[in-house]
Amino acid sequence: MVSNDLHRDIEAVLLTEEQIQRRIAELGAQISADYAGKELHLIGVLRGAVMFLADLMRHLTIPCSCDFIAIASYGMDTKSSGVVRILKDLDDSIQGKHVLIVEDIVDTGLTLNYILNLIRSRNPASVRVCALLDKPERRIVPVEIHYLGFTIPNRFVVGYGLDYAQKYRNLPYIGILRPEIYGGV
Ligand code: 5GP
């Protein structure tokens, strides 16, 4: 049998699968209550938010639709370059829709700030942000997160959609990557 190398690259589990799923159920209930009587259009930020959006959507009891946007971020590096550009734009118009941006993690805030400005320029009825993780210590641009899963320390994390060099997204938990894997400290 082949051993599972992914787990061995994890220094510590920060959030277990159970903790993540319990919190997402709470967020789903809160969002469903807040948008009662309305329709919600979820915009997932590829690729890290895919698992979060899929799980969150299953806890929404209001009518909802989804679309995806892809923004250039860290690539092979773990430090923010500050360079933000669209790799894949939305497929559908958001004019007059209640939009909820679904993000995996907010770090410097540069990505979310860029997406918020882009979305707001397209005349939605409203825009809010739902992020699974927040690393407030590294914020450069202030951004309002209306629905937040967890505040975490300033460590590089992987799992549950979050990658390093496209790996580890399939871990069901959020873990701290061993610094020697990415040459960090
Ligand atoms: P920001 O623009 O806020 O600095 O960065 C947001 C993006 O950076 C996230 O969507 C994510 O792709 C990436 N990122 C920030 N911190 C981490 C982290 O700890 N782990 C991983 N895998 N990606 C991160």
GROMACS .gro file of C-alpha atoms and ligand atoms in nm:
model
  209
    1MET     CA    1   0.000   0.000   0.000
    2VAL     CA    2   0.124   0.350  -0.085
    3SER     CA    3   0.160   0.579   0.219
    4ASN     CA    4  -0.015   0.916   0.218
    5ASP     CA    5   0.260   1.172   0.167
    6LEU     CA    6   0.024   1.469   0.196
    7HIS     CA    7  -0.041   1.421   0.568
    8ARG     CA    8   0.330   1.390   0.639
    9ASP     CA    9   0.389   1.741   0.498
   10ILE     CA   10   0.152   1.889   0.757
   11GLU     CA   11   0.309   2.028   1.075
   12ALA     CA   12  -0.021   2.056   1.263
   13VAL     CA   13  -0.393   2.039   1.199
   14LEU     CA   14  -0.535   2.385   1.262
   15LEU     CA   15  -0.902   2.312   1.191
   16THR     CA   16  -1.048   1.962   1.179
   17GLU     CA   17  -1.302   1.848   0.923
   18GLU     CA   18  -1.566   1.847   1.198
   19GLN     CA   19  -1.488   2.205   1.307
   20ILE     CA   20  -1.502   2.328   0.947
   21GLN     CA   21  -1.829   2.152   0.868
   22ARG     CA   22  -1.997   2.266   1.190
   23ARG     CA   23  -1.903   2.629   1.124
   24ILE     CA   24  -2.020   2.613   0.761
   25ALA     CA   25  -2.360   2.484   0.877
   26GLU     CA   26  -2.384   2.784   1.113
   27LEU     CA   27  -2.286   3.026   0.835
   28GLY     CA   28  -2.541   2.867   0.601
   29ALA     CA   29  -2.818   2.910   0.856
   30GLN     CA   30  -2.720   3.272   0.924
   31ILE     CA   31  -2.700   3.362   0.553
   32SER     CA   32  -3.033   3.189   0.481
   33ALA     CA   33  -3.198   3.393   0.759
   34ASP     CA   34  -3.040   3.721   0.647
   35TYR     CA   35  -3.152   3.674   0.285
   36ALA     CA   36  -3.497   3.532   0.361
   37GLY     CA   37  -3.741   3.623   0.082
   38LYS     CA   38  -3.455   3.704  -0.159
   39GLU     CA   39  -3.249   3.513  -0.413
   40LEU     CA   40  -2.874   3.493  -0.365
   41HIS     CA   41  -2.602   3.479  -0.633
   42LEU     CA   42  -2.282   3.321  -0.501
   43ILE     CA   43  -1.954   3.411  -0.667
   44GLY     CA   44  -1.677   3.165  -0.587
   45VAL     CA   45  -1.316   3.270  -0.623
   46LEU     CA   46  -1.130   2.992  -0.802
   47ARG     CA   47  -0.973   2.767  -0.719
   48GLY     CA   48  -0.940   2.769  -0.342
   49ALA     CA   49  -1.306   2.845  -0.261
   50VAL     CA   50  -1.453   2.553  -0.458
   51MET     CA   51  -1.497   2.316  -0.162
   52PHE     CA   52  -1.619   2.592   0.069
   53LEU     CA   53  -1.877   2.716  -0.184
   54ALA     CA   54  -2.001   2.363  -0.253
   55ASP     CA   55  -2.047   2.285   0.117
   56LEU     CA   56  -2.190   2.628   0.203
   57MET     CA   57  -2.444   2.613  -0.080
   58ARG     CA   58  -2.582   2.284   0.055
   59HIS     CA   59  -2.667   2.462   0.382
   60LEU     CA   60  -2.858   2.746   0.213
   61THR     CA   61  -3.234   2.712   0.225
   62ILE     CA   62  -3.305   3.015   0.001
   63PRO     CA   63  -3.304   3.000  -0.382
   64CYS     CA   64  -2.949   3.055  -0.505
   65SER     CA   65  -2.727   3.042  -0.812
   66CYS     CA   66  -2.350   3.044  -0.852
   67ASP     CA   67  -2.075   3.167  -1.081
   68PHE     CA   68  -1.696   3.169  -1.058
   69ILE     CA   69  -1.413   3.414  -1.108
   70ALA     CA   70  -1.042   3.335  -1.122
   71ILE     CA   71  -0.780   3.586  -1.016
   72ALA     CA   72  -0.403   3.549  -1.041
   73SER     CA   73  -0.258   3.508  -0.694
   74TYR     CA   74   0.047   3.341  -0.544
   75GLY     CA   75   0.122   3.073  -0.803
   76MET     CA   76   0.423   2.876  -0.679
   77ASP     CA   77   0.516   3.140  -0.422
   78THR     CA   78   0.363   3.179  -0.074
   79LYS     CA   79   0.411   3.557  -0.057
   80SER     CA   80   0.160   3.799  -0.207
   81SER     CA   81   0.296   3.967  -0.517
   82GLY     CA   82   0.032   4.240  -0.504
   83VAL     CA   83  -0.027   4.170  -0.871
   84VAL     CA   84  -0.394   4.096  -0.929
   85ARG     CA   85  -0.548   4.021  -1.269
   86ILE     CA   86  -0.851   3.833  -1.402
   87LEU     CA   87  -0.780   3.485  -1.537
   88LYS     CA   88  -1.149   3.393  -1.577
   89ASP     CA   89  -1.433   3.644  -1.566
   90LEU     CA   90  -1.791   3.577  -1.455
   91ASP     CA   91  -2.016   3.401  -1.707
   92ASP     CA   92  -2.340   3.578  -1.604
   93SER     CA   93  -2.447   3.939  -1.554
   94ILE     CA   94  -2.482   4.038  -1.187
   95GLN     CA   95  -2.692   4.350  -1.250
   96GLY     CA   96  -2.967   4.376  -0.988
   97LYS     CA   97  -2.860   4.055  -0.809
   98HIS     CA   98  -2.780   4.004  -0.443
   99VAL     CA   99  -2.419   3.890  -0.465
  100LEU     CA  100  -2.222   3.697  -0.204
  101ILE     CA  101  -1.851   3.667  -0.278
  102VAL     CA  102  -1.720   3.336  -0.143
  103GLU     CA  103  -1.346   3.342  -0.068
  104ASP     CA  104  -1.119   3.080   0.088
  105ILE     CA  105  -0.886   3.310   0.280
  106VAL     CA  106  -0.830   3.683   0.320
  107ASP     CA  107  -0.463   3.766   0.376
  108THR     CA  108  -0.338   4.106   0.257
  109GLY     CA  109  -0.689   4.185   0.130
  110LEU     CA  110  -0.557   4.285  -0.214
  111THR     CA  111  -0.744   4.010  -0.401
  112LEU     CA  112  -1.075   4.072  -0.228
  113ASN     CA  113  -1.044   4.449  -0.265
  114TYR     CA  114  -0.991   4.407  -0.639
  115ILE     CA  115  -1.287   4.169  -0.673
  116LEU     CA  116  -1.514   4.394  -0.465
  117ASN     CA  117  -1.438   4.697  -0.684
  118LEU     CA  118  -1.498   4.493  -0.998
  119ILE     CA  119  -1.829   4.350  -0.872
  120ARG     CA  120  -1.955   4.688  -0.744
  121SER     CA  121  -1.888   4.847  -1.084
  122ARG     CA  122  -2.138   4.605  -1.241
  123ASN     CA  123  -2.443   4.734  -1.049
  124PRO     CA  124  -2.554   4.441  -0.832
  125ALA     CA  125  -2.845   4.499  -0.589
  126SER     CA  126  -2.608   4.427  -0.299
  127VAL     CA  127  -2.263   4.278  -0.232
  128ARG     CA  128  -2.141   4.093   0.075
  129VAL     CA  129  -1.837   3.878   0.148
  130CYS     CA  130  -1.819   3.532   0.302
  131ALA     CA  131  -1.468   3.406   0.378
  132LEU     CA  132  -1.372   3.079   0.543
  133LEU     CA  133  -1.044   3.207   0.688
  134ASP     CA  134  -0.902   3.545   0.788
  135LYS     CA  135  -0.536   3.626   0.858
  136PRO     CA  136  -0.581   3.984   0.989
  137GLU     CA  137  -0.214   4.026   1.084
  138ARG     CA  138  -0.110   4.058   0.720
  139ARG     CA  139  -0.378   4.301   0.604
  140ILE     CA  140  -0.262   4.578   0.368
  141VAL     CA  141  -0.604   4.692   0.238
  142PRO     CA  142  -0.897   4.704   0.484
  143VAL     CA  143  -1.188   4.487   0.366
  144GLU     CA  144  -1.516   4.410   0.538
  145ILE     CA  145  -1.592   4.039   0.581
  146HIS     CA  146  -1.965   4.000   0.656
  147TYR     CA  147  -1.957   3.624   0.717
  148LEU     CA  148  -1.638   3.468   0.853
  149GLY     CA  149  -1.555   3.107   0.933
  150PHE     CA  150  -1.238   3.140   1.141
  151THR     CA  151  -0.966   3.390   1.228
  152ILE     CA  152  -0.627   3.217   1.205
  153PRO     CA  153  -0.267   3.308   1.291
  154ASN     CA  154  -0.017   3.422   1.031
  155ARG     CA  155   0.093   3.077   0.910
  156PHE     CA  156   0.076   2.929   0.561
  157VAL     CA  157  -0.211   2.682   0.558
  158VAL     CA  158  -0.327   2.419   0.309
  159GLY     CA  159  -0.617   2.179   0.273
  160TYR     CA  160  -0.992   2.205   0.217
  161GLY     CA  161  -0.937   2.376  -0.118
  162LEU     CA  162  -0.620   2.565  -0.026
  163ASP     CA  163  -0.306   2.460  -0.209
  164TYR     CA  164   0.066   2.488  -0.222
  165ALA     CA  165   0.189   2.447  -0.583
  166GLN     CA  166  -0.156   2.300  -0.665
  167LYS     CA  167  -0.120   2.022  -0.404
  168TYR     CA  168  -0.303   1.953  -0.074
  169ARG     CA  169  -0.644   2.089  -0.186
  170ASN     CA  170  -0.799   1.747  -0.124
  171LEU     CA  171  -0.712   1.732   0.246
  172PRO     CA  172  -1.045   1.744   0.437
  173TYR     CA  173  -0.893   1.962   0.713
  174ILE     CA  174  -0.692   2.289   0.725
  175GLY     CA  175  -0.333   2.227   0.823
  176ILE     CA  176  -0.012   2.424   0.867
  177LEU     CA  177   0.234   2.324   0.596
  178ARG     CA  178   0.581   2.229   0.718
  179PRO     CA  179   0.797   2.536   0.635
  180GLU     CA  180   1.070   2.316   0.486
  181ILE     CA  181   0.825   2.218   0.209
  182TYR     CA  182   0.808   2.573   0.075
  183GLY     CA  183   1.138   2.703   0.206
  184GLY     CA  184   0.970   2.933   0.457
  185VAL     CA  185   1.034   2.981   0.827
  1865GP     P1  186  -0.463   3.830  -0.042
  1865GP     O1  187  -0.485   3.898  -0.174
  1865GP     O2  188  -0.568   3.859   0.061
  1865GP     O3  189  -0.324   3.854   0.011
  1865GP     O4  190  -0.460   3.677  -0.071
  1865GP     C1  191  -0.569   3.602  -0.095
  1865GP     C2  192  -0.529   3.477  -0.166
  1865GP     O5  193  -0.395   3.437  -0.132
  1865GP     C3  194  -0.616   3.361  -0.123
  1865GP     O6  195  -0.731   3.354  -0.203
  1865GP     C4  196  -0.522   3.243  -0.139
  1865GP     O7  197  -0.527   3.198  -0.274
  1865GP     C5  198  -0.385   3.299  -0.111
  1865GP     N1  199  -0.340   3.274   0.027
  1865GP     C6  200  -0.325   3.362   0.128
  1865GP     N2  201  -0.284   3.304   0.241
  1865GP     C7  202  -0.276   3.172   0.212
  1865GP     C8  203  -0.240   3.057   0.290
  1865GP     O8  204  -0.208   3.060   0.410
  1865GP     N3  205  -0.242   2.938   0.225
  1865GP     C9  206  -0.276   2.926   0.093
  1865GP     N4  207  -0.275   2.803   0.040
  1865GP     N5  208  -0.311   3.031   0.017
  1865GP    C10  209  -0.310   3.154   0.077
   0.00000   0.00000   0.00000
